[in-house]
Amino acid sequence: MKPMAAVHAIWFAGALLSAAPLFAAETTTLQTEVRQTDTLTARHGSAQVESRIAGDFTAFAGSEANAQSLVTGLRSGTPVTLAAASSTGGASTTTLTFDPPTRPMGYGNVFISLALARQQLASYGITDPTAQEIQAALTGGTITTSSGQTVTLSGVLTQRAAGMGWGAIANAQGVRLGQVISGLKSANARITASTSTSTTTGAGATTATGARTQTTSAARGNSADAPGHNRSTTPGGGIVTATGSRPAVGVGIGAGASANAGGGQGAGIVTGTGTAASVQGGARGALMGKGQSKP
């Protein structure tokens, strides 16, 4: 071996040894994120996760439909169909269909496959790939770089089907896993955030028909069996008519109270038809907490 060649060989071997710890750490982190994606899929369902991943690759695939076809096809191991506007112009489209060489895979691995294909094409200056270029990056084929050079790609999925690990595939492509890991972490975080946000309205208020009403303030005071002033702004708070509806009530005193200090209508009194009796405010003696029904 020539002296210079020997120097290069030693340098290359040293570079591989120095990169080994980082390579192992990246692979471990990537596996952790893949397991997290699998957990989120089991917890929230495939539709939520698939929609999130497809959204991350819409620009790369050229359309939402193309991205959805890529994610679904790689997930289930079924044919992928990519549509593109016809090169001759007009409203017509052309389609390209190919079979993934891999078996069905989890959504975490689907994300990695597409991320590596996107990163490899970008390294050749292709950021808005055609359907043919996407297929070449995934299953193998030739592409023309932005500088006009013809390059043959092995295909991410083809390498994966041959038994190569993600780290080895990235190394063969000359790209790093760091960007892929960052993208998958971000996708997992957005899936978690979008499924953990919920809004509850009308808690604690139920009508006679079983429906919930929206309450904007709490009633401080009387209920059907406790005296005190009702400060709630909720219509008919604490009172339900025989028909199941709530009468309008102002600030007043409910059943069981010793005096009516407000100006509400029929507070504490319900007629035989289920409607609230009309009572003018200020009548302290008329409403001594009787709560009687009129015939």
PDB file of C-alpha atoms in Angstrom:
ATOM      1  CA  MET A   1       0.000   0.000   0.000  1.00  0.00           C
ATOM      2  CA  LYS A   2       1.295   3.433  -0.892  1.00  0.00           C
ATOM      3  CA  PRO A   3       2.200   5.688   2.050  1.00  0.00           C
ATOM      4  CA  MET A   4      -0.476   8.266   1.223  1.00  0.00           C
ATOM      5  CA  ALA A   5      -3.161   5.598   0.785  1.00  0.00           C
ATOM      6  CA  ALA A   6      -2.169   4.092   4.129  1.00  0.00           C
ATOM      7  CA  VAL A   7      -2.531   7.503   5.787  1.00  0.00           C
ATOM      8  CA  HIS A   8      -5.995   7.930   4.303  1.00  0.00           C
ATOM      9  CA  ALA A   9      -7.039   4.444   5.443  1.00  0.00           C
ATOM     10  CA  ILE A  10      -5.852   5.126   8.989  1.00  0.00           C
ATOM     11  CA  TRP A  11      -7.631   8.496   9.036  1.00  0.00           C
ATOM     12  CA  PHE A  12     -10.881   6.955   7.811  1.00  0.00           C
ATOM     13  CA  ALA A  13     -10.728   4.170  10.398  1.00  0.00           C
ATOM     14  CA  GLY A  14     -10.102   6.729  13.131  1.00  0.00           C
ATOM     15  CA  ALA A  15     -13.032   8.799  11.970  1.00  0.00           C
ATOM     16  CA  LEU A  16     -15.316   5.773  12.148  1.00  0.00           C
ATOM     17  CA  LEU A  17     -14.137   4.920  15.652  1.00  0.00           C
ATOM     18  CA  SER A  18     -14.631   8.476  16.896  1.00  0.00           C
ATOM     19  CA  ALA A  19     -18.115   8.629  15.385  1.00  0.00           C
ATOM     20  CA  ALA A  20     -19.201   5.270  16.819  1.00  0.00           C
ATOM     21  CA  PRO A  21     -20.437   6.594  20.211  1.00  0.00           C
ATOM     22  CA  LEU A  22     -22.507   9.342  18.538  1.00  0.00           C
ATOM     23  CA  PHE A  23     -23.855   6.860  16.001  1.00  0.00           C
ATOM     24  CA  ALA A  24     -24.946   4.482  18.766  1.00  0.00           C
ATOM     25  CA  ALA A  25     -26.550   7.303  20.784  1.00  0.00           C
ATOM     26  CA  GLU A  26     -28.518   8.549  17.763  1.00  0.00           C
ATOM     27  CA  THR A  27     -29.741   5.047  16.985  1.00  0.00           C
ATOM     28  CA  THR A  28     -30.920   4.567  20.586  1.00  0.00           C
ATOM     29  CA  THR A  29     -32.726   7.909  20.601  1.00  0.00           C
ATOM     30  CA  LEU A  30     -34.395   7.112  17.289  1.00  0.00           C
ATOM     31  CA  GLN A  31     -35.645   3.772  18.606  1.00  0.00           C
ATOM     32  CA  THR A  32     -37.076   5.540  21.650  1.00  0.00           C
ATOM     33  CA  GLU A  33     -39.024   7.958  19.451  1.00  0.00           C
ATOM     34  CA  VAL A  34     -40.306   5.094  17.292  1.00  0.00           C
ATOM     35  CA  ARG A  35     -41.665   3.376  20.405  1.00  0.00           C
ATOM     36  CA  GLN A  36     -43.279   6.649  21.465  1.00  0.00           C
ATOM     37  CA  THR A  37     -45.051   6.882  18.096  1.00  0.00           C
ATOM     38  CA  ASP A  38     -46.295   3.300  18.516  1.00  0.00           C
ATOM     39  CA  THR A  39     -47.596   4.167  21.985  1.00  0.00           C
ATOM     40  CA  LEU A  40     -49.429   7.240  20.691  1.00  0.00           C
ATOM     41  CA  THR A  41     -50.962   5.155  17.912  1.00  0.00           C
ATOM     42  CA  ALA A  42     -52.297   2.613  20.396  1.00  0.00           C
ATOM     43  CA  ARG A  43     -53.581   5.363  22.682  1.00  0.00           C
ATOM     44  CA  HIS A  44     -55.181   7.746  20.188  1.00  0.00           C
ATOM     45  CA  GLY A  45     -55.818   5.617  17.110  1.00  0.00           C
ATOM     46  CA  SER A  46     -54.276   5.352  13.667  1.00  0.00           C
ATOM     47  CA  ALA A  47     -56.307   8.162  12.075  1.00  0.00           C
ATOM     48  CA  GLN A  48     -54.874  10.875  14.343  1.00  0.00           C
ATOM     49  CA  VAL A  49     -51.265   9.741  13.926  1.00  0.00           C
ATOM     50  CA  GLU A  50     -51.539   9.125  10.184  1.00  0.00           C
ATOM     51  CA  SER A  51     -53.025  12.579   9.613  1.00  0.00           C
ATOM     52  CA  ARG A  52     -50.195  14.218  11.558  1.00  0.00           C
ATOM     53  CA  ILE A  53     -47.437  12.391   9.665  1.00  0.00           C
ATOM     54  CA  ALA A  54     -49.066  12.992   6.272  1.00  0.00           C
ATOM     55  CA  GLY A  55     -49.233  16.696   7.127  1.00  0.00           C
ATOM     56  CA  ASP A  56     -45.484  16.765   7.717  1.00  0.00           C
ATOM     57  CA  PHE A  57     -44.807  15.469   4.187  1.00  0.00           C
ATOM     58  CA  THR A  58     -47.469  17.283   2.162  1.00  0.00           C
ATOM     59  CA  ALA A  59     -44.992  19.766   0.679  1.00  0.00           C
ATOM     60  CA  PHE A  60     -42.501  16.990  -0.106  1.00  0.00           C
ATOM     61  CA  ALA A  61     -45.149  14.791  -1.773  1.00  0.00           C
ATOM     62  CA  GLY A  62     -46.693  17.638  -3.746  1.00  0.00           C
ATOM     63  CA  SER A  63     -50.215  17.368  -2.324  1.00  0.00           C
ATOM     64  CA  GLU A  64     -52.210  16.106   0.652  1.00  0.00           C
ATOM     65  CA  ALA A  65     -53.501  13.186  -1.409  1.00  0.00           C
ATOM     66  CA  ASN A  66     -49.971  12.127  -2.383  1.00  0.00           C
ATOM     67  CA  ALA A  67     -48.754  12.389   1.211  1.00  0.00           C
ATOM     68  CA  GLN A  68     -51.712  10.338   2.422  1.00  0.00           C
ATOM     69  CA  SER A  69     -51.032   7.678  -0.218  1.00  0.00           C
ATOM     70  CA  LEU A  70     -47.375   7.481   0.811  1.00  0.00           C
ATOM     71  CA  VAL A  71     -48.140   7.113   4.517  1.00  0.00           C
ATOM     72  CA  THR A  72     -50.961   4.610   3.981  1.00  0.00           C
ATOM     73  CA  GLY A  73     -48.978   2.531   1.473  1.00  0.00           C
ATOM     74  CA  LEU A  74     -45.852   2.306   3.630  1.00  0.00           C
ATOM     75  CA  ARG A  75     -47.925   1.597   6.728  1.00  0.00           C
ATOM     76  CA  SER A  76     -49.865  -1.271   5.137  1.00  0.00           C
ATOM     77  CA  GLY A  77     -47.377  -2.438   2.505  1.00  0.00           C
ATOM     78  CA  THR A  78     -49.835  -1.676  -0.299  1.00  0.00           C
ATOM     79  CA  PRO A  79     -49.308   0.173  -3.619  1.00  0.00           C
ATOM     80  CA  VAL A  80     -48.599   3.910  -3.503  1.00  0.00           C
ATOM     81  CA  THR A  81     -50.107   6.187  -6.140  1.00  0.00           C
ATOM     82  CA  LEU A  82     -48.697   9.654  -6.756  1.00  0.00           C
ATOM     83  CA  ALA A  83     -50.486  12.140  -8.999  1.00  0.00           C
ATOM     84  CA  ALA A  84     -48.922  15.139 -10.735  1.00  0.00           C
ATOM     85  CA  ALA A  85     -49.966  17.757 -13.243  1.00  0.00           C
ATOM     86  CA  SER A  86     -49.349  16.710 -16.818  1.00  0.00           C
ATOM     87  CA  SER A  87     -46.147  18.037 -18.335  1.00  0.00           C
ATOM     88  CA  THR A  88     -48.104  18.988 -21.463  1.00  0.00           C
ATOM     89  CA  GLY A  89     -50.144  21.508 -19.503  1.00  0.00           C
ATOM     90  CA  GLY A  90     -53.878  21.817 -19.034  1.00  0.00           C
ATOM     91  CA  ALA A  91     -55.963  20.334 -16.251  1.00  0.00           C
ATOM     92  CA  SER A  92     -54.999  16.707 -16.892  1.00  0.00           C
ATOM     93  CA  THR A  93     -52.891  14.751 -14.424  1.00  0.00           C
ATOM     94  CA  THR A  94     -50.568  11.787 -14.662  1.00  0.00           C
ATOM     95  CA  THR A  95     -50.180   9.111 -12.013  1.00  0.00           C
ATOM     96  CA  LEU A  96     -47.354   6.843 -10.949  1.00  0.00           C
ATOM     97  CA  THR A  97     -47.950   3.705  -8.890  1.00  0.00           C
ATOM     98  CA  PHE A  98     -45.316   1.540  -7.207  1.00  0.00           C
ATOM     99  CA  ASP A  99     -45.215  -1.236  -4.628  1.00  0.00           C
ATOM    100  CA  PRO A 100     -43.152  -0.716  -1.459  1.00  0.00           C
ATOM    101  CA  PRO A 101     -40.547  -3.505  -1.167  1.00  0.00           C
ATOM    102  CA  THR A 102     -40.968  -3.474   2.611  1.00  0.00           C
ATOM    103  CA  ARG A 103     -43.556  -5.253   4.696  1.00  0.00           C
ATOM    104  CA  PRO A 104     -46.136  -3.245   6.713  1.00  0.00           C
ATOM    105  CA  MET A 105     -44.376  -0.995   9.209  1.00  0.00           C
ATOM    106  CA  GLY A 106     -45.301   1.214  12.157  1.00  0.00           C
ATOM    107  CA  TYR A 107     -45.870   4.936  11.751  1.00  0.00           C
ATOM    108  CA  GLY A 108     -42.529   5.747  13.372  1.00  0.00           C
ATOM    109  CA  ASN A 109     -40.685   3.782  10.686  1.00  0.00           C
ATOM    110  CA  VAL A 110     -42.920   5.293   8.007  1.00  0.00           C
ATOM    111  CA  PHE A 111     -41.819   8.743   9.156  1.00  0.00           C
ATOM    112  CA  ILE A 112     -38.129   7.743   9.101  1.00  0.00           C
ATOM    113  CA  SER A 113     -38.411   6.292   5.580  1.00  0.00           C
ATOM    114  CA  LEU A 114     -39.938   9.464   4.165  1.00  0.00           C
ATOM    115  CA  ALA A 115     -37.618  11.732   6.150  1.00  0.00           C
ATOM    116  CA  LEU A 116     -34.498   9.956   4.861  1.00  0.00           C
ATOM    117  CA  ALA A 117     -35.789  10.036   1.267  1.00  0.00           C
ATOM    118  CA  ARG A 118     -36.522  13.762   1.574  1.00  0.00           C
ATOM    119  CA  GLN A 119     -33.133  14.474   3.122  1.00  0.00           C
ATOM    120  CA  GLN A 120     -31.252  12.518   0.444  1.00  0.00           C
ATOM    121  CA  LEU A 121     -33.007  14.317  -2.407  1.00  0.00           C
ATOM    122  CA  ALA A 122     -32.369  17.665  -0.706  1.00  0.00           C
ATOM    123  CA  SER A 123     -28.654  16.825  -0.527  1.00  0.00           C
ATOM    124  CA  TYR A 124     -28.701  16.728  -4.348  1.00  0.00           C
ATOM    125  CA  GLY A 125     -30.506  20.073  -4.534  1.00  0.00           C
ATOM    126  CA  ILE A 126     -33.959  18.579  -5.122  1.00  0.00           C
ATOM    127  CA  THR A 127     -36.438  20.167  -2.704  1.00  0.00           C
ATOM    128  CA  ASP A 128     -39.572  19.961  -4.847  1.00  0.00           C
ATOM    129  CA  PRO A 129     -39.311  16.412  -6.206  1.00  0.00           C
ATOM    130  CA  THR A 130     -41.376  14.835  -8.957  1.00  0.00           C
ATOM    131  CA  ALA A 131     -43.237  11.575  -8.460  1.00  0.00           C
ATOM    132  CA  GLN A 132     -40.429   9.744 -10.269  1.00  0.00           C
ATOM    133  CA  GLU A 133     -37.776  11.279  -8.011  1.00  0.00           C
ATOM    134  CA  ILE A 134     -39.734  10.313  -4.885  1.00  0.00           C
ATOM    135  CA  GLN A 135     -40.023   6.742  -6.148  1.00  0.00           C
ATOM    136  CA  ALA A 136     -36.291   6.624  -6.930  1.00  0.00           C
ATOM    137  CA  ALA A 137     -35.445   7.829  -3.427  1.00  0.00           C
ATOM    138  CA  LEU A 138     -37.695   5.184  -1.891  1.00  0.00           C
ATOM    139  CA  THR A 139     -37.293   2.127  -4.111  1.00  0.00           C
ATOM    140  CA  GLY A 140     -34.202   2.939  -6.201  1.00  0.00           C
ATOM    141  CA  GLY A 141     -33.560   4.491  -9.580  1.00  0.00           C
ATOM    142  CA  THR A 142     -31.772   7.363 -11.302  1.00  0.00           C
ATOM    143  CA  ILE A 143     -32.249  11.073 -10.737  1.00  0.00           C
ATOM    144  CA  THR A 144     -30.743  14.201 -12.243  1.00  0.00           C
ATOM    145  CA  THR A 145     -29.291  16.528  -9.632  1.00  0.00           C
ATOM    146  CA  SER A 146     -29.717  20.292  -9.642  1.00  0.00           C
ATOM    147  CA  SER A 147     -26.264  20.536 -11.242  1.00  0.00           C
ATOM    148  CA  GLY A 148     -27.290  18.240 -14.099  1.00  0.00           C
ATOM    149  CA  GLN A 149     -25.456  15.137 -12.864  1.00  0.00           C
ATOM    150  CA  THR A 150     -27.133  11.727 -13.196  1.00  0.00           C
ATOM    151  CA  VAL A 151     -27.066   9.745  -9.947  1.00  0.00           C
ATOM    152  CA  THR A 152     -28.328   6.248  -9.163  1.00  0.00           C
ATOM    153  CA  LEU A 153     -30.032   5.845  -5.798  1.00  0.00           C
ATOM    154  CA  SER A 154     -30.315   2.541  -3.938  1.00  0.00           C
ATOM    155  CA  GLY A 155     -33.685   3.387  -2.409  1.00  0.00           C
ATOM    156  CA  VAL A 156     -34.419   3.762   1.308  1.00  0.00           C
ATOM    157  CA  LEU A 157     -37.119   1.080   1.337  1.00  0.00           C
ATOM    158  CA  THR A 158     -35.049  -1.319  -0.770  1.00  0.00           C
ATOM    159  CA  GLN A 159     -32.141  -1.001   1.654  1.00  0.00           C
ATOM    160  CA  ARG A 160     -34.489  -1.478   4.585  1.00  0.00           C
ATOM    161  CA  ALA A 161     -36.013  -4.599   2.994  1.00  0.00           C
ATOM    162  CA  ALA A 162     -32.486  -5.977   2.600  1.00  0.00           C
ATOM    163  CA  GLY A 163     -32.061  -5.829   6.375  1.00  0.00           C
ATOM    164  CA  MET A 164     -30.141  -2.580   6.826  1.00  0.00           C
ATOM    165  CA  GLY A 165     -30.737  -0.526   9.947  1.00  0.00           C
ATOM    166  CA  TRP A 166     -31.732   3.132   9.778  1.00  0.00           C
ATOM    167  CA  GLY A 167     -28.295   4.250  10.930  1.00  0.00           C
ATOM    168  CA  ALA A 168     -26.563   2.204   8.248  1.00  0.00           C
ATOM    169  CA  ILE A 169     -28.927   3.538   5.582  1.00  0.00           C
ATOM    170  CA  ALA A 170     -28.286   7.130   6.651  1.00  0.00           C
ATOM    171  CA  ASN A 171     -24.542   6.494   6.656  1.00  0.00           C
ATOM    172  CA  ALA A 172     -24.687   4.980   3.163  1.00  0.00           C
ATOM    173  CA  GLN A 173     -26.541   8.059   1.926  1.00  0.00           C
ATOM    174  CA  GLY A 174     -24.081  10.402   3.558  1.00  0.00           C
ATOM    175  CA  VAL A 175     -26.735  11.999   5.779  1.00  0.00           C
ATOM    176  CA  ARG A 176     -27.127  12.184   9.558  1.00  0.00           C
ATOM    177  CA  LEU A 177     -29.913  10.843  11.717  1.00  0.00           C
ATOM    178  CA  GLY A 178     -30.030  13.991  13.838  1.00  0.00           C
ATOM    179  CA  GLN A 179     -32.462  15.801  11.542  1.00  0.00           C
ATOM    180  CA  VAL A 180     -34.678  12.723  11.299  1.00  0.00           C
ATOM    181  CA  ILE A 181     -34.752  12.344  15.090  1.00  0.00           C
ATOM    182  CA  SER A 182     -35.649  16.008  15.541  1.00  0.00           C
ATOM    183  CA  GLY A 183     -38.496  15.716  13.044  1.00  0.00           C
ATOM    184  CA  LEU A 184     -39.947  12.586  14.670  1.00  0.00           C
ATOM    185  CA  LYS A 185     -39.722  14.148  18.153  1.00  0.00           C
ATOM    186  CA  SER A 186     -41.601  17.190  16.894  1.00  0.00           C
ATOM    187  CA  ALA A 187     -44.289  15.017  15.276  1.00  0.00           C
ATOM    188  CA  ASN A 188     -44.789  13.046  18.499  1.00  0.00           C
ATOM    189  CA  ALA A 189     -45.066  16.269  20.511  1.00  0.00           C
ATOM    190  CA  ARG A 190     -47.723  17.669  18.169  1.00  0.00           C
ATOM    191  CA  ILE A 191     -49.713  14.429  18.265  1.00  0.00           C
ATOM    192  CA  THR A 192     -49.662  14.535  22.070  1.00  0.00           C
ATOM    193  CA  ALA A 193     -50.667  18.203  22.186  1.00  0.00           C
ATOM    194  CA  SER A 194     -53.507  17.870  19.678  1.00  0.00           C
ATOM    195  CA  THR A 195     -55.098  14.931  21.533  1.00  0.00           C
ATOM    196  CA  SER A 196     -54.698  16.183  25.112  1.00  0.00           C
ATOM    197  CA  THR A 197     -56.579  19.471  24.718  1.00  0.00           C
ATOM    198  CA  SER A 198     -60.255  19.249  25.648  1.00  0.00           C
ATOM    199  CA  THR A 199     -62.903  21.791  26.629  1.00  0.00           C
ATOM    200  CA  THR A 200     -65.728  21.069  29.068  1.00  0.00           C
ATOM    201  CA  THR A 201     -68.774  23.336  29.157  1.00  0.00           C
ATOM    202  CA  GLY A 202     -71.837  23.409  31.349  1.00  0.00           C
ATOM    203  CA  ALA A 203     -70.272  21.237  34.046  1.00  0.00           C
ATOM    204  CA  GLY A 204     -72.623  20.534  36.908  1.00  0.00           C
ATOM    205  CA  ALA A 205     -75.783  21.996  35.338  1.00  0.00           C
ATOM    206  CA  THR A 206     -78.313  19.492  33.981  1.00  0.00           C
ATOM    207  CA  THR A 207     -81.880  20.211  32.861  1.00  0.00           C
ATOM    208  CA  ALA A 208     -84.860  17.963  33.544  1.00  0.00           C
ATOM    209  CA  THR A 209     -84.458  16.496  30.038  1.00  0.00           C
ATOM    210  CA  GLY A 210     -80.883  15.419  30.800  1.00  0.00           C
ATOM    211  CA  ALA A 211     -79.140  18.083  28.725  1.00  0.00           C
ATOM    212  CA  ARG A 212     -76.311  20.230  30.090  1.00  0.00           C
ATOM    213  CA  THR A 213     -76.548  24.002  30.239  1.00  0.00           C
ATOM    214  CA  GLN A 214     -73.621  26.404  30.095  1.00  0.00           C
ATOM    215  CA  THR A 215     -73.097  28.263  33.365  1.00  0.00           C
ATOM    216  CA  THR A 216     -71.045  31.433  33.519  1.00  0.00           C
ATOM    217  CA  SER A 217     -71.067  32.026  37.287  1.00  0.00           C
ATOM    218  CA  ALA A 218     -71.652  30.029  40.440  1.00  0.00           C
ATOM    219  CA  ALA A 219     -74.757  30.399  42.618  1.00  0.00           C
ATOM    220  CA  ARG A 220     -73.796  31.608  46.057  1.00  0.00           C
ATOM    221  CA  GLY A 221     -76.762  30.902  48.307  1.00  0.00           C
ATOM    222  CA  ASN A 222     -80.059  29.147  48.217  1.00  0.00           C
ATOM    223  CA  SER A 223     -80.877  25.835  46.640  1.00  0.00           C
ATOM    224  CA  ALA A 224     -84.138  23.949  47.113  1.00  0.00           C
ATOM    225  CA  ASP A 225     -83.254  23.053  50.677  1.00  0.00           C
ATOM    226  CA  ALA A 226     -80.898  25.799  51.834  1.00  0.00           C
ATOM    227  CA  PRO A 227     -81.781  29.455  52.646  1.00  0.00           C
ATOM    228  CA  GLY A 228     -79.844  32.393  51.346  1.00  0.00           C
ATOM    229  CA  HIS A 229     -79.684  34.842  48.474  1.00  0.00           C
ATOM    230  CA  ASN A 230     -79.165  33.496  44.965  1.00  0.00           C
ATOM    231  CA  ARG A 231     -76.446  35.565  43.256  1.00  0.00           C
ATOM    232  CA  SER A 232     -76.308  33.416  40.096  1.00  0.00           C
ATOM    233  CA  THR A 233     -76.835  34.881  36.632  1.00  0.00           C
ATOM    234  CA  THR A 234     -78.107  31.519  35.383  1.00  0.00           C
ATOM    235  CA  PRO A 235     -81.830  31.632  34.437  1.00  0.00           C
ATOM    236  CA  GLY A 236     -84.033  29.658  36.832  1.00  0.00           C
ATOM    237  CA  GLY A 237     -81.108  28.545  38.977  1.00  0.00           C
ATOM    238  CA  GLY A 238     -82.249  25.733  41.295  1.00  0.00           C
ATOM    239  CA  ILE A 239     -85.887  25.680  40.014  1.00  0.00           C
ATOM    240  CA  VAL A 240     -87.377  23.253  37.483  1.00  0.00           C
ATOM    241  CA  THR A 241     -91.026  23.423  36.338  1.00  0.00           C
ATOM    242  CA  ALA A 242     -93.279  20.410  35.897  1.00  0.00           C
ATOM    243  CA  THR A 243     -92.523  20.483  32.169  1.00  0.00           C
ATOM    244  CA  GLY A 244     -88.783  20.280  32.773  1.00  0.00           C
ATOM    245  CA  SER A 245     -87.954  23.915  31.894  1.00  0.00           C
ATOM    246  CA  ARG A 246     -86.429  26.626  34.089  1.00  0.00           C
ATOM    247  CA  PRO A 247     -88.371  29.838  34.846  1.00  0.00           C
ATOM    248  CA  ALA A 248     -86.642  33.208  34.667  1.00  0.00           C
ATOM    249  CA  VAL A 249     -85.492  34.332  38.082  1.00  0.00           C
ATOM    250  CA  GLY A 250     -83.917  37.557  39.240  1.00  0.00           C
ATOM    251  CA  VAL A 251     -82.170  38.111  42.539  1.00  0.00           C
ATOM    252  CA  GLY A 252     -84.435  36.567  45.161  1.00  0.00           C
ATOM    253  CA  ILE A 253     -84.895  34.031  47.919  1.00  0.00           C
ATOM    254  CA  GLY A 254     -85.644  30.354  47.293  1.00  0.00           C
ATOM    255  CA  ALA A 255     -87.826  27.865  49.139  1.00  0.00           C
ATOM    256  CA  GLY A 256     -87.259  27.589  52.860  1.00  0.00           C
ATOM    257  CA  ALA A 257     -86.133  31.234  53.253  1.00  0.00           C
ATOM    258  CA  SER A 258     -87.641  33.528  55.833  1.00  0.00           C
ATOM    259  CA  ALA A 259     -88.173  36.569  53.627  1.00  0.00           C
ATOM    260  CA  ASN A 260     -88.149  37.695  50.007  1.00  0.00           C
ATOM    261  CA  ALA A 261     -85.509  40.369  49.653  1.00  0.00           C
ATOM    262  CA  GLY A 262     -85.340  40.511  45.850  1.00  0.00           C
ATOM    263  CA  GLY A 263     -87.432  41.396  42.866  1.00  0.00           C
ATOM    264  CA  GLY A 264     -87.578  37.995  41.137  1.00  0.00           C
ATOM    265  CA  GLN A 265     -90.608  36.331  39.573  1.00  0.00           C
ATOM    266  CA  GLY A 266     -92.220  33.371  41.345  1.00  0.00           C
ATOM    267  CA  ALA A 267     -89.105  32.446  43.306  1.00  0.00           C
ATOM    268  CA  GLY A 268     -89.896  29.204  45.135  1.00  0.00           C
ATOM    269  CA  ILE A 269     -93.487  28.865  43.783  1.00  0.00           C
ATOM    270  CA  VAL A 270     -94.584  26.573  40.938  1.00  0.00           C
ATOM    271  CA  THR A 271     -98.172  26.404  39.612  1.00  0.00           C
ATOM    272  CA  GLY A 272    -100.047  23.196  38.907  1.00  0.00           C
ATOM    273  CA  THR A 273     -99.269  23.562  35.201  1.00  0.00           C
ATOM    274  CA  GLY A 274     -95.559  23.721  35.941  1.00  0.00           C
ATOM    275  CA  THR A 275     -95.080  27.460  35.339  1.00  0.00           C
ATOM    276  CA  ALA A 276     -93.672  30.005  37.759  1.00  0.00           C
ATOM    277  CA  ALA A 277     -96.220  32.208  39.523  1.00  0.00           C
ATOM    278  CA  SER A 278     -95.637  35.947  39.010  1.00  0.00           C
ATOM    279  CA  VAL A 279     -94.737  37.760  42.188  1.00  0.00           C
ATOM    280  CA  GLN A 280     -93.580  41.337  42.439  1.00  0.00           C
ATOM    281  CA  GLY A 281     -90.438  42.053  44.401  1.00  0.00           C
ATOM    282  CA  GLY A 282     -90.449  43.431  47.900  1.00  0.00           C
ATOM    283  CA  ALA A 283     -93.372  41.327  49.206  1.00  0.00           C
ATOM    284  CA  ARG A 284     -91.785  40.056  52.364  1.00  0.00           C
ATOM    285  CA  GLY A 285     -94.947  38.626  53.914  1.00  0.00           C
ATOM    286  CA  ALA A 286     -96.341  36.969  50.795  1.00  0.00           C
ATOM    287  CA  LEU A 287     -93.431  34.592  50.325  1.00  0.00           C
ATOM    288  CA  MET A 288     -92.559  33.120  53.676  1.00  0.00           C
ATOM    289  CA  GLY A 289     -90.881  30.139  52.084  1.00  0.00           C
ATOM    290  CA  LYS A 290     -94.194  28.303  51.571  1.00  0.00           C
ATOM    291  CA  GLY A 291     -93.334  26.822  48.169  1.00  0.00           C
ATOM    292  CA  GLN A 292     -97.024  25.856  47.666  1.00  0.00           C
ATOM    293  CA  SER A 293     -98.644  24.751  44.371  1.00  0.00           C
ATOM    294  CA  LYS A 294    -101.734  26.517  43.085  1.00  0.00           C
ATOM    295  CA  PRO A 295    -104.559  24.250  41.844  1.00  0.00           C
TER     296      PRO A 295
END
